[in-house]
Every structure is written in C-alpha cells, then in structure tokens.
Coordinates of C-alpha atoms (C1' of nucleotides) in Angstrom, one line a residue:
Chain A
M1 CA -123.8 70.0 -21.7
A2 CA -121.6 72.6 -23.8
T3 CA -124.0 72.4 -26.8
D4 CA -122.7 76.6 -26.5
A5 CA -119.3 75.0 -27.5
I6 CA -121.4 73.0 -30.4
R7 CA -122.5 76.6 -32.4
A8 CA -119.6 78.0 -31.4
A9 CA -118.0 75.6 -34.0
L10 CA -120.7 76.6 -36.3
I11 CA -119.8 80.5 -36.6
K12 CA -116.9 80.5 -36.6
R13 CA -117.2 78.2 -39.4
L14 CA -119.7 80.8 -40.9
R15 CA -117.3 83.5 -40.6
T16 CA -114.7 82.7 -42.2
S17 CA -116.2 81.4 -45.3
S18 CA -119.4 83.5 -45.5
G19 CA -118.1 86.7 -43.1
I20 CA -121.4 86.8 -41.2
S21 CA -122.7 89.8 -38.6
D22 CA -122.9 89.4 -35.7
E23 CA -126.6 89.9 -35.4
D24 CA -127.2 87.0 -37.5
A25 CA -124.8 84.8 -35.8
G26 CA -127.4 85.4 -32.6
E27 CA -129.9 84.0 -34.5
I28 CA -128.2 80.4 -35.2
E29 CA -126.7 81.0 -31.3
A30 CA -130.6 80.8 -30.6
L31 CA -131.5 77.6 -32.6
P32 CA -132.6 74.6 -30.0
I33 CA -130.3 72.0 -30.5
A34 CA -131.0 68.5 -29.7
V35 CA -127.6 66.6 -28.5
R36 CA -126.9 63.2 -28.8
H37 CA -124.0 60.7 -28.9
F38 CA -122.8 58.4 -31.2
P39 CA -120.3 55.2 -31.3
A40 CA -117.8 55.1 -34.2
E41 CA -119.0 53.8 -37.4
K42 CA -122.8 54.4 -37.0
P43 CA -125.4 55.5 -39.2
V44 CA -127.1 58.6 -38.3
V45 CA -129.4 59.0 -41.6
R46 CA -129.2 56.0 -44.1
D47 CA -129.7 56.3 -48.2
G48 CA -133.5 56.2 -48.8
E49 CA -134.6 57.9 -45.2
R50 CA -136.8 60.9 -45.2
A51 CA -135.1 63.0 -42.8
T52 CA -136.3 65.6 -40.2
D53 CA -133.8 67.2 -39.1
C54 CA -130.0 68.3 -40.0
C55 CA -127.0 67.6 -37.6
L56 CA -124.0 69.2 -36.9
I57 CA -121.1 67.7 -35.8
A58 CA -120.0 69.0 -32.7
E59 CA -117.0 66.5 -32.3
G60 CA -115.9 63.4 -33.7
F61 CA -115.5 62.8 -37.3
C62 CA -118.3 62.0 -40.0
A63 CA -118.3 60.4 -43.5
R64 CA -120.9 60.5 -46.4
S65 CA -121.1 57.9 -48.5
K66 CA -122.9 55.1 -52.2
T67 CA -123.4 51.7 -51.2
I68 CA -124.3 50.2 -55.4
P69 CA -125.7 47.3 -55.4
N70 CA -122.6 44.4 -55.8
G71 CA -121.9 45.7 -52.1
K72 CA -119.1 48.4 -53.4
R73 CA -118.8 51.5 -51.5
Q74 CA -117.6 54.8 -52.4
I75 CA -116.6 57.3 -49.5
L76 CA -118.0 61.0 -50.8
S77 CA -116.5 63.4 -48.2
I78 CA -115.2 63.3 -44.6
H79 CA -116.6 65.9 -42.3
I80 CA -115.2 67.4 -39.5
P81 CA -116.8 69.3 -36.2
G82 CA -118.6 72.7 -37.2
E83 CA -119.8 71.8 -40.4
I84 CA -123.5 70.1 -41.1
P85 CA -123.0 67.2 -43.6
D86 CA -126.8 66.3 -44.5
L87 CA -127.6 70.1 -44.3
M88 CA -128.7 68.9 -47.9
S89 CA -131.9 66.5 -46.7
L90 CA -133.6 70.2 -46.0
F91 CA -135.1 70.3 -49.8
L92 CA -134.1 67.0 -50.3
H93 CA -136.3 65.4 -48.5
V94 CA -135.4 61.8 -49.5
M95 CA -131.8 60.7 -48.8
D96 CA -129.5 59.6 -52.0
H97 CA -126.9 58.3 -49.6
D98 CA -125.7 57.4 -46.6
L99 CA -124.4 59.1 -43.6
S100 CA -122.3 58.1 -40.4
T101 CA -119.8 58.7 -38.2
L102 CA -116.6 57.5 -38.2
T103 CA -115.5 57.8 -34.6
P104 CA -117.1 58.2 -31.6
A105 CA -119.7 61.6 -31.9
T106 CA -121.6 64.3 -30.6
L107 CA -124.0 65.5 -32.9
G108 CA -126.5 68.1 -32.4
F109 CA -129.6 68.0 -34.3
I110 CA -131.9 71.2 -35.5
S111 CA -134.9 70.8 -37.2
H112 CA -136.5 71.2 -40.2
D113 CA -138.6 73.3 -39.5
T114 CA -136.9 75.6 -37.4
L115 CA -134.2 75.9 -39.7
R116 CA -137.1 76.7 -42.7
S117 CA -138.6 79.7 -40.2
L118 CA -135.3 81.3 -40.1
H119 CA -134.7 80.8 -43.5
R120 CA -138.0 83.1 -44.3
R121 CA -137.1 85.4 -40.9
N122 CA -133.7 85.7 -42.2
P123 CA -132.4 85.5 -45.7
N124 CA -129.0 86.7 -44.9
V125 CA -129.1 83.4 -43.1
A126 CA -130.4 81.5 -45.8
E127 CA -127.8 82.6 -47.9
M128 CA -125.5 81.8 -45.1
F129 CA -126.5 78.2 -45.5
W130 CA -127.0 77.8 -49.1
R131 CA -123.5 78.7 -49.8
D132 CA -122.4 76.2 -47.2
T133 CA -124.5 73.8 -49.5
L134 CA -122.1 75.0 -52.7
V135 CA -118.9 74.9 -51.0
D136 CA -120.2 71.3 -50.3
A137 CA -121.1 71.2 -53.8
A138 CA -117.8 72.6 -55.1
M139 CA -115.8 69.6 -52.7
F140 CA -117.7 66.7 -54.6
R141 CA -116.2 68.7 -57.8
E142 CA -112.9 68.2 -56.5
W143 CA -113.5 65.0 -55.3
I144 CA -114.6 63.4 -58.7
V145 CA -111.0 64.7 -60.1
N146 CA -109.7 62.8 -57.6
V147 CA -111.1 60.3 -58.4
G148 CA -111.1 60.7 -62.0
Q149 CA -107.7 61.6 -63.3
R150 CA -104.8 61.5 -60.1
P151 CA -102.6 58.5 -59.9
A152 CA -103.6 56.5 -56.3
P153 CA -100.6 58.2 -54.4
A154 CA -101.4 61.2 -55.6
R155 CA -104.9 60.6 -54.9
L156 CA -104.3 59.9 -51.3
A157 CA -101.9 63.3 -50.7
H158 CA -104.6 64.9 -51.8
V159 CA -107.4 64.0 -49.5
M160 CA -104.8 64.4 -46.4
V161 CA -104.5 67.8 -47.8
E162 CA -107.7 68.4 -48.4
L163 CA -108.5 68.0 -44.7
R164 CA -105.4 69.1 -43.5
E165 CA -106.4 72.5 -44.2
R166 CA -110.0 72.3 -43.2
L167 CA -109.2 71.1 -40.1
K168 CA -107.1 73.6 -39.9
L169 CA -109.1 76.2 -40.1
I170 CA -110.9 75.1 -37.0
G171 CA -107.6 74.0 -34.9
Q172 CA -107.6 70.9 -35.0
I173 CA -103.8 70.2 -36.0
D174 CA -101.0 69.2 -33.8
G175 CA -97.6 70.7 -35.6
T176 CA -97.5 68.5 -38.4
S177 CA -100.1 65.5 -37.3
F178 CA -103.8 65.2 -37.7
D179 CA -106.3 63.2 -37.4
M180 CA -107.4 61.2 -40.2
P181 CA -109.9 58.4 -38.6
L182 CA -109.9 55.9 -41.5
T183 CA -109.1 52.6 -41.8
Q184 CA -107.6 51.0 -45.2
E185 CA -110.4 49.4 -46.4
Q186 CA -112.7 53.0 -45.7
I187 CA -109.4 54.5 -47.3
G188 CA -109.7 52.5 -50.3
E189 CA -113.5 53.9 -51.1
A190 CA -112.4 57.5 -50.3
L191 CA -110.2 56.7 -53.3
G192 CA -111.7 54.5 -55.6
I193 CA -109.5 51.7 -55.0
T194 CA -108.9 48.2 -53.2
A195 CA -108.0 47.9 -49.7
V196 CA -105.2 46.2 -50.9
H197 CA -103.9 48.8 -52.7
A198 CA -104.2 51.8 -50.4
N199 CA -102.3 49.8 -48.3
R200 CA -99.9 49.9 -51.2
V201 CA -100.0 53.4 -52.2
I202 CA -99.7 53.9 -48.2
K203 CA -96.2 51.9 -47.9
Q204 CA -95.1 54.1 -50.4
L205 CA -95.7 57.1 -49.0
R206 CA -94.3 56.0 -46.2
L207 CA -90.7 54.9 -47.9
E208 CA -91.0 58.1 -49.9
G209 CA -90.5 59.8 -46.5
I210 CA -93.7 61.8 -47.3
V211 CA -96.1 60.7 -44.7
E212 CA -96.1 58.5 -41.8
L213 CA -99.9 57.5 -41.2
Q214 CA -100.5 55.0 -38.4
R215 CA -103.8 53.9 -36.6
G216 CA -105.8 57.4 -37.6
R217 CA -103.4 59.8 -37.6
V218 CA -100.5 61.4 -40.5
T219 CA -97.8 62.2 -39.6
V220 CA -96.2 64.7 -42.3
L221 CA -92.6 64.3 -42.9
D222 CA -91.8 66.7 -46.2
D223 CA -94.5 69.0 -46.7
R224 CA -92.8 70.5 -49.6
K225 CA -93.3 66.9 -51.7
L226 CA -97.0 65.9 -50.2
L227 CA -98.2 69.1 -51.7
E228 CA -96.7 68.6 -54.7
L229 CA -98.0 64.8 -54.8
A230 CA -101.1 66.4 -54.0
D231 CA -101.5 68.8 -57.0
F232 CA -103.8 70.9 -54.6
D233 CA -105.0 74.9 -55.2
G234 CA -107.6 75.0 -52.3
R235 CA -109.2 77.4 -54.1
Y236 CA -112.7 75.3 -54.4
L237 CA -112.7 75.4 -50.5
H238 CA -113.8 78.6 -51.1
Q239 CA -112.8 79.5 -47.5
S240 CA -112.0 83.6 -47.4
P241 CA -115.4 85.6 -46.6
V242 CA -117.3 86.4 -50.3
L243 CA -116.7 89.9 -51.0
Chain B
M1 CA -136.3 85.8 -81.0
A2 CA -138.1 83.0 -78.6
T3 CA -137.5 83.9 -75.1
D4 CA -140.0 82.9 -74.3
A5 CA -139.4 79.4 -75.3
I6 CA -136.1 79.5 -73.1
R7 CA -137.5 80.4 -70.0
A8 CA -140.3 77.8 -71.1
A9 CA -138.0 74.9 -70.9
L10 CA -136.7 76.4 -67.4
I11 CA -139.9 76.7 -66.0
K12 CA -140.8 73.2 -67.1
R13 CA -138.1 71.1 -65.7
L14 CA -138.6 73.3 -62.0
R15 CA -142.1 72.9 -62.8
T16 CA -141.1 68.6 -62.4
S17 CA -139.0 69.0 -59.9
S18 CA -140.5 71.3 -56.9
G19 CA -143.9 71.7 -58.2
I20 CA -143.7 75.7 -59.4
S21 CA -146.7 77.6 -58.4
D22 CA -148.0 79.7 -61.2
E23 CA -147.6 82.4 -59.5
D24 CA -144.4 81.9 -58.9
A25 CA -144.0 80.8 -62.6
G26 CA -145.0 84.2 -63.8
E27 CA -141.4 86.1 -61.2
I28 CA -139.7 83.7 -63.4
E29 CA -141.2 84.7 -66.8
A30 CA -140.4 88.5 -66.4
L31 CA -137.0 88.0 -65.7
P32 CA -134.9 90.1 -67.4
I33 CA -132.8 87.6 -70.4
A34 CA -130.0 88.5 -72.4
V35 CA -129.2 85.8 -75.1
R36 CA -126.4 84.9 -77.0
H37 CA -125.9 82.0 -79.2
F38 CA -122.1 80.5 -78.7
P39 CA -120.0 78.1 -81.2
A40 CA -119.3 74.1 -80.4
E41 CA -116.5 73.9 -77.8
K42 CA -117.0 78.0 -76.8
P43 CA -115.6 78.5 -73.2
V44 CA -118.9 80.7 -71.4
V45 CA -117.3 80.8 -68.1
R46 CA -113.4 80.1 -67.4
D47 CA -112.6 78.4 -63.8
G48 CA -110.9 81.9 -61.5
E49 CA -113.6 84.2 -63.2
R50 CA -115.4 86.1 -61.6
A51 CA -119.3 85.5 -62.9
T52 CA -121.6 88.2 -62.9
D53 CA -124.8 86.3 -64.6
C54 CA -125.7 83.3 -64.8
C55 CA -126.5 81.6 -67.6
L56 CA -129.8 79.1 -68.8
I57 CA -129.2 76.6 -71.4
A58 CA -132.1 77.7 -74.1
E59 CA -130.5 75.3 -76.8
G60 CA -127.5 73.1 -77.7
F61 CA -125.0 70.8 -75.0
C62 CA -122.9 72.2 -72.6
A63 CA -120.3 70.9 -70.5
R64 CA -118.7 71.3 -66.6
S65 CA -114.9 70.1 -66.4
K66 CA -112.0 70.7 -64.4
T67 CA -108.7 70.8 -66.1
I68 CA -104.9 69.6 -63.3
P69 CA -101.9 70.9 -64.1
N70 CA -100.3 68.0 -65.9
G71 CA -103.5 68.9 -68.7
K72 CA -105.7 66.2 -67.9
R73 CA -109.1 67.2 -68.1
Q74 CA -112.2 65.7 -66.1
I75 CA -115.8 66.5 -67.2
L76 CA -118.3 66.8 -64.1
S77 CA -121.4 67.3 -66.2
I78 CA -123.3 67.3 -69.0
H79 CA -125.6 69.9 -69.3
I80 CA -128.8 70.0 -71.6
P81 CA -132.4 72.6 -72.0
G82 CA -133.8 74.3 -69.1
E83 CA -130.8 73.6 -66.4
I84 CA -129.0 76.6 -65.1
P85 CA -125.3 75.4 -64.9
D86 CA -123.5 77.7 -63.1
L87 CA -126.6 78.6 -60.7
M88 CA -123.7 78.1 -58.3
S89 CA -121.4 81.0 -59.2
L90 CA -124.6 83.5 -57.4
F91 CA -123.3 82.7 -53.9
L92 CA -119.5 81.3 -55.0
H93 CA -118.4 84.4 -56.9
V94 CA -115.1 83.2 -58.7
M95 CA -115.5 79.8 -60.7
D96 CA -113.8 77.2 -59.8
H97 CA -114.3 75.2 -63.1
D98 CA -114.8 75.9 -67.2
L99 CA -118.2 75.8 -68.5
S100 CA -118.1 75.4 -71.8
T101 CA -120.5 74.8 -75.5
L102 CA -120.1 71.0 -76.5
T103 CA -122.9 71.8 -79.7
P104 CA -123.5 75.4 -80.6
A105 CA -126.1 77.0 -78.1
T106 CA -128.3 79.6 -77.3
L107 CA -128.1 80.9 -73.9
G108 CA -130.0 83.5 -71.5
F109 CA -127.9 85.1 -69.3
I110 CA -129.6 86.7 -66.3
S111 CA -127.6 88.5 -63.4
H112 CA -127.4 88.0 -60.5
D113 CA -128.1 91.2 -59.1
T114 CA -131.6 90.6 -60.8
L115 CA -131.4 87.2 -59.2
R116 CA -130.7 88.6 -56.3
S117 CA -133.5 90.6 -55.4
L118 CA -135.9 88.0 -56.3
H119 CA -134.7 85.8 -54.1
R120 CA -135.8 88.7 -51.2
R121 CA -138.8 89.5 -52.6
N122 CA -139.7 86.0 -53.1
P123 CA -138.6 83.4 -50.9
N124 CA -140.2 80.3 -53.1
V125 CA -138.0 81.0 -55.6
A126 CA -135.5 81.1 -54.0
E127 CA -136.0 77.7 -52.7
M128 CA -137.1 76.1 -55.4
F129 CA -133.5 77.6 -57.0
W130 CA -131.6 75.9 -54.3
R131 CA -133.4 72.9 -54.8
D132 CA -132.2 73.4 -57.9
T133 CA -128.7 73.7 -57.1
L134 CA -128.6 70.9 -54.2
V135 CA -129.8 68.4 -57.0
D136 CA -127.1 69.0 -58.8
A137 CA -124.4 67.9 -56.7
A138 CA -126.3 64.5 -56.1
M139 CA -125.7 63.8 -59.5
F140 CA -122.4 65.0 -58.7
R141 CA -122.4 62.2 -56.1
E142 CA -123.5 59.8 -58.6
W143 CA -121.4 60.4 -60.8
I144 CA -118.0 60.1 -57.7
V145 CA -119.5 56.6 -57.3
N146 CA -119.6 56.6 -61.4
V147 CA -115.5 57.4 -61.8
G148 CA -114.6 55.8 -58.3
Q149 CA -116.6 52.1 -58.1
R150 CA -118.0 51.3 -62.2
P151 CA -115.9 49.2 -64.1
A152 CA -115.4 51.8 -67.1
P153 CA -118.3 49.3 -69.6
A154 CA -120.8 50.4 -66.5
R155 CA -119.7 53.6 -66.4
L156 CA -120.7 54.2 -70.0
A157 CA -123.6 52.6 -69.8
H158 CA -124.4 55.1 -66.2
V159 CA -123.8 58.4 -67.6
M160 CA -125.8 57.4 -70.9
V161 CA -129.0 56.5 -68.9
E162 CA -128.5 59.2 -66.8
L163 CA -128.4 61.4 -69.9
R164 CA -131.4 59.8 -71.9
E165 CA -133.9 60.2 -68.4
R166 CA -133.2 64.2 -68.4
L167 CA -133.8 64.4 -71.5
K168 CA -136.9 62.6 -71.6
L169 CA -138.3 65.4 -69.6
I170 CA -137.6 68.0 -71.5
G171 CA -138.9 65.8 -74.7
Q172 CA -135.3 65.1 -76.8
I173 CA -135.8 61.7 -77.3
D174 CA -136.4 60.3 -80.5
G175 CA -137.5 56.3 -80.3
T176 CA -134.7 54.2 -78.9
S177 CA -131.9 57.4 -79.8
F178 CA -131.2 60.2 -78.5
D179 CA -128.0 63.0 -78.5
M180 CA -125.0 62.7 -76.8
P181 CA -122.4 65.0 -78.6
L182 CA -119.2 63.7 -77.0
T183 CA -116.0 62.7 -78.6
Q184 CA -114.5 59.7 -77.7
E185 CA -112.0 61.8 -76.4
Q186 CA -114.1 63.6 -74.2
I187 CA -116.5 60.1 -73.2
G188 CA -113.0 59.4 -71.7
E189 CA -112.9 62.7 -70.2
A190 CA -116.1 62.1 -68.6
L191 CA -115.1 58.6 -67.2
G192 CA -111.6 59.2 -65.8
I193 CA -110.2 56.6 -69.3
T194 CA -108.1 57.8 -71.8
A195 CA -109.3 58.0 -75.2
V196 CA -108.5 54.9 -76.4
H197 CA -109.9 52.7 -73.9
A198 CA -113.0 55.1 -74.4
N199 CA -112.7 53.2 -77.6
R200 CA -112.4 50.0 -76.7
V201 CA -115.5 50.3 -74.2
I202 CA -118.1 51.8 -76.8
K203 CA -116.9 49.3 -79.5
Q204 CA -117.6 46.3 -76.6
L205 CA -120.9 47.6 -76.1
R206 CA -121.4 48.1 -79.5
L207 CA -120.6 44.4 -79.9
E208 CA -122.5 43.0 -77.4
G209 CA -125.4 44.9 -79.0
I210 CA -126.5 47.3 -76.5
V211 CA -126.0 50.5 -77.9
E212 CA -124.8 52.1 -80.3
L213 CA -123.1 55.4 -80.8
Q214 CA -122.0 57.4 -83.8
R215 CA -121.6 61.1 -84.1
G216 CA -122.5 62.5 -80.8
R217 CA -126.2 59.9 -81.1
V218 CA -126.7 56.9 -79.4
T219 CA -129.0 54.0 -80.3
V220 CA -130.1 51.8 -78.1
L221 CA -130.8 48.4 -78.9
D222 CA -131.2 46.5 -75.7
D223 CA -132.8 48.3 -72.8
R224 CA -133.0 46.1 -70.7
K225 CA -129.0 45.0 -70.9
L226 CA -128.2 48.0 -70.8
L227 CA -129.8 48.9 -67.6
E228 CA -128.5 46.0 -65.8
L229 CA -124.9 47.1 -67.2
A230 CA -125.7 50.9 -65.7
D231 CA -127.1 50.1 -62.5
F232 CA -128.9 53.0 -62.7
D233 CA -131.1 54.1 -59.7
G234 CA -132.6 57.0 -60.7
R235 CA -133.7 58.6 -57.0
Y236 CA -130.6 60.7 -56.9
L237 CA -131.9 62.8 -59.8
H238 CA -135.0 63.8 -57.6
Q239 CA -137.3 64.1 -60.1
S240 CA -140.2 63.9 -58.2
P241 CA -142.4 66.9 -57.2
V242 CA -140.7 67.6 -53.7
L243 CA -142.0 64.9 -50.6
Chain C
dC1 C1' -111.8 66.9 -106.8
dT2 C1' -108.2 67.3 -103.6
dG3 C1' -106.3 67.6 -99.1
dC4 C1' -107.0 69.0 -94.8
dG5 C1' -107.8 68.2 -89.4
dG6 C1' -109.8 65.8 -86.5
dT7 C1' -112.0 61.8 -84.9
dT8 C1' -112.2 57.1 -85.3
dC9 C1' -110.1 52.9 -84.8
dC10 C1' -107.0 49.0 -83.7
dA11 C1' -102.5 45.9 -82.5
dA12 C1' -98.3 46.0 -79.2
dC13 C1' -97.2 46.6 -75.5
dA14 C1' -96.2 48.5 -70.1
dA15 C1' -97.8 50.0 -66.5
dA16 C1' -101.8 50.3 -62.7
dA17 C1' -105.1 48.9 -60.2
dG18 C1' -107.5 43.9 -58.5
dT19 C1' -108.4 39.3 -56.7
dT20 C1' -106.3 35.9 -54.1
dA21 C1' -104.8 33.9 -49.7
dA22 C1' -102.3 34.1 -45.9
dG23 C1' -99.5 35.6 -42.2
dG24 C1' -98.5 38.8 -38.3
dA25 C1' -100.0 42.7 -35.1
dC26 C1' -103.0 45.1 -31.8
dG27 C1' -106.1 45.4 -29.0
dT28 C1' -110.1 43.8 -26.0
dT29 C1' -112.6 40.5 -23.7
dG30 C1' -113.7 36.6 -21.0
Chain D
dC1 C1' -103.2 35.6 -19.9
dA2 C1' -105.5 33.0 -23.7
dA3 C1' -108.5 33.8 -27.3
dC4 C1' -110.6 36.0 -30.4
dG5 C1' -111.3 39.6 -34.4
dT6 C1' -110.5 43.5 -37.1
dC7 C1' -106.6 45.6 -39.4
dC8 C1' -102.7 46.0 -41.2
dT9 C1' -99.0 43.8 -44.2
dT10 C1' -96.9 41.0 -48.2
dA11 C1' -96.6 38.1 -52.1
dA12 C1' -97.7 36.0 -56.9
dC13 C1' -100.7 36.2 -59.8
dT14 C1' -105.1 38.0 -63.0
dT15 C1' -107.5 41.7 -65.0
dT16 C1' -107.7 46.0 -66.1
dT17 C1' -106.2 50.4 -68.1
dG18 C1' -102.4 53.2 -70.6
dT19 C1' -99.0 54.2 -73.8
dT20 C1' -97.3 54.6 -78.5
dG21 C1' -97.8 55.4 -82.7
dG22 C1' -100.1 54.2 -87.2
dA23 C1' -103.8 53.2 -90.5
dA24 C1' -108.6 54.6 -92.3
dC25 C1' -112.7 57.6 -92.1
dC26 C1' -115.5 61.8 -93.0
dG27 C1' -116.6 66.5 -93.2
dC28 C1' -115.1 71.4 -95.1
dA29 C1' -112.9 74.0 -97.7
dG30 C1' -110.1 75.2 -101.3

DNA sequence: CTGCGGTTCCAACAAAAGTTAAGGACGTTG
DNA sequence: CAACGTCCTTAACTTTTGTTGGAACCGCAG
C-alpha cells in the first residue's frame, strides 16, 4: 500500500501552510501509520467516544457533524485528503462530535502516543500541528458567519468556493469542476436549511448560470458571479506560509 | 495593580480544565504581564492586524466577531475573566476576526515571544494552552449548531446557559442571576437574527416565565424550562480535568 | 430640569425558509 | 427487465424571520 503517498499529501499541506523544514518532514515520514479502508457514509469516530488515534485522510472525503436530541444534524466541516480532521482528539479525549466518511475513503491512523512523543521530541512539529488545529478553528469561525449571516444562496456559494480553494492545494481540481460529494440532504445540513430549500437554492444557482451541481460534482459556469455571491475572502484559511 | 489576581483567574481555569501542576502554575505566575484598562465597546485587536501579544481578561467581558462586506456582523464568542480570547494569534499571526470589549475591562497582555519561549521550555504548559485553543474550537462547533439548527428562542436559551456554566467556574454567579452585557442588537448578532427579532424572542421568554433579561443581566425564573429549551449538553466545554 | 442619543419595544407588512406530500429519475439487485 | 430504494424535484401551504418606521424609556451631559 502506498502509505508514502498518504504522508506526501499531509506534508504537502503542511509545507504550504507552515513552511515545514526537510528535517521535520522526515520525522513525519517516519511516523507509523495504520491504513484502513472505509465505505461511504461510515462513522470513523463517534460523539462521546474516547479516541486513541488520529486519522489522516489519504483518499476520499469526510465530514464532521453534531446531532441534537430532536434528530437534526449540523455538518461542521468537510475534509479532503491530506487533512487530519480529528487532531483535536489528542487533547480533547472524548469526542464532542461525529467524524464520518462521505465517500469510500482510505484513512491512515496514527496513535496518540506516537504523536505525543513526537511533539515532546520535536517542538517544531508540535507547533505545526497546533497551527493546524488553529486553522481548523478559523474555518469554524467562518462557518458560523456563513450560517449566521448569509442568505442561503450565498451560503452554498461560499461552501463551494472554500472547498474549491482547498482542493486546489492538493491538485484535485479539473478545469472548472471539482468534487463535492454531498447529497442535497447533507447540503442542507451543512448550510442550516432543509433539504427542500437546498434544492430550491441549487436550482436557482443553476438557472442564474452560476454553477451546475450533479451527482456530487460542481461545475462552475460563471466564476465572477460565483465569487461575488459567495462573498469570499480566503484569509481565514491562513494558507500562506507562517512568516 | 493586582496583577496577581489576574493570573489567579487564569490558573483557576487551567486547573479545572487541564489539571495544572503547582510547578507549572508557578511558571505562569512568573509571566510578565502588561496591564491595560479599556472602556466598553473598544476594539482590542482588529481583523487583518498582526498581533504581537495575547490578551488575558482580568475583568470585564469581551467578544469576538466578524463583519462581512454588506456590513452584517456575527458575534462568534463571548469571553469572561480568566480567558485568553486571542491565544490563536500566537500561530495565526494575522487576525481573521475582531476582538473587542463589551464592558469596561482590564486586560493583561503577554508577548508572543514570552509565551513561545515558555512553551519551548515547558511542554506541559504548551499542551495546556494548546488544549485551551481546542476547547475554544469546540465552543465554535457548538455555536455553529446553535445558529444552524435551533429555532431562535432555543438559540438564546443556549447562549445563556453556556455563559452561566462558564461564569460558575469563576464564581461570577449571584443566585439565579448573572451578567450578559449585550444589547439586543448584539444578541441578534450572536444568534444570527435581527435586533427586532431578538426583541421578540426575549419578550417571549419573559412571558413564558423562563428568564428575565434587563440591562445586561439575566435572571433565571424557571431553570427546568430554560434547560429544556436550551437543549444544553455541556460536554463540549470539556471542563473536567483531562481524561 | 431639559434635551439628546442610544436602547428597548412594538405593529404591519414582506420575504425567506420550513412542512407536507407526491411524482419522477436513477442506479442497484434479484 | 422488474422491483426497490435513494435521491432529486416540485407544488401548495404554514411558520419564522426580516423590514420599516415609529413611540416610549433611560441614563447622562449641559
């Protein structure tokens, strides 16, 4: 199994976001990783569970979500290869939300013990991972703004543009289209609207010639209109090297 | 100036959340802190600025927020004494949101350099602070759920209960009432609704005999009803000592 | 005390989003 | 290829929330 390819995705991401050194990259190369394959729509860790590993996405999409007692679900973030969506479990031992796959996925598990001892040995790496969790938090902040202040069509546009920007970094964009493997139900859960309303909004963006969305794939028809609608300022992604 | 009292609030919080040792507490006691007083409604750090210090709240309330181009503002979190609302600026150098006071406040500034060298010297403390930023992120996740999935009255109830739970830790509750120094405009900005609607919702909770809210002070009239409405599960606050 | 600015409060109306229900498209499986 | 399930689509109707505009209240400065 190409566990090297898995690490490569992570290192590539860290390199653009934190300016990792070759030496530190080496440390990460050496991390023992247990690879597992998951089908689509499978929980990886559940709310309330106590995690012992962190999971690096090698292939496929994942999402984090919370479900409230009345059964409603809110999607908190969408994750792509190279990301470690549950890095927070290293210090927040019991999960306060769910992590599950959206598509069939290949995940690499790294034990908390391994990560902790790497941190103690190499504070540079610790700070890089710390920074990673801070960017995660920055994305949550923007997600709050999205759900709290933008009208539904802008919310959808914003999520699309954010996802596109992140996919760009790992070269997963194909011309004007990219994967966004959510059902309309899930889009609703991400935007804080119902599936019926999500459908209305998707239809509207299609009729206005902004984006086409079918079977989990987005095709941008009018980039200018999309960006304007999305009200997107990517600073919160903190993608430029630390300085 | 009682800068000792300032540190005490922080250490108390870290003690309950992470189980800090006396030795590590000593390190924090020794941190050089520059105390400044702020009037109400004053920016502390602004979106886009490059921070060089972190700020510890000694007295008063602060809030973090983001403003989007159309002028709408979203409040992301409310902060109370003992918290370091901009700890994230240590590694995310340019701010992606605003931090400002809600009330007159006393803030203690600790330079990034000082904090970074403390981290290098003492990984325990680093991990504690890291954990602190992770709890911060956990609160954002719950805030997303609040704004995305709950009807407006439940949103208000939830914010109130969360604030109460956190004020409890620092002993700032007086019987059934506590401070929540937000105008109705700001409550709207926190809940993702308009000020007019915030007013409607506040009125409703008052008429239903759940809470009274006047001049920045909440008085709980029916605790059971409030908790039920708020749909509150405090696990996300991760208040119990580590594991 | 008087007037001022910022809140709070409210009503009437408009728009956005939720609910319910049902038909159609599509892919999978027996 | 028939049958089933999942997802998408739409319509009609209800509820929630936003908008506009204005009155009452309150603390404070002159």
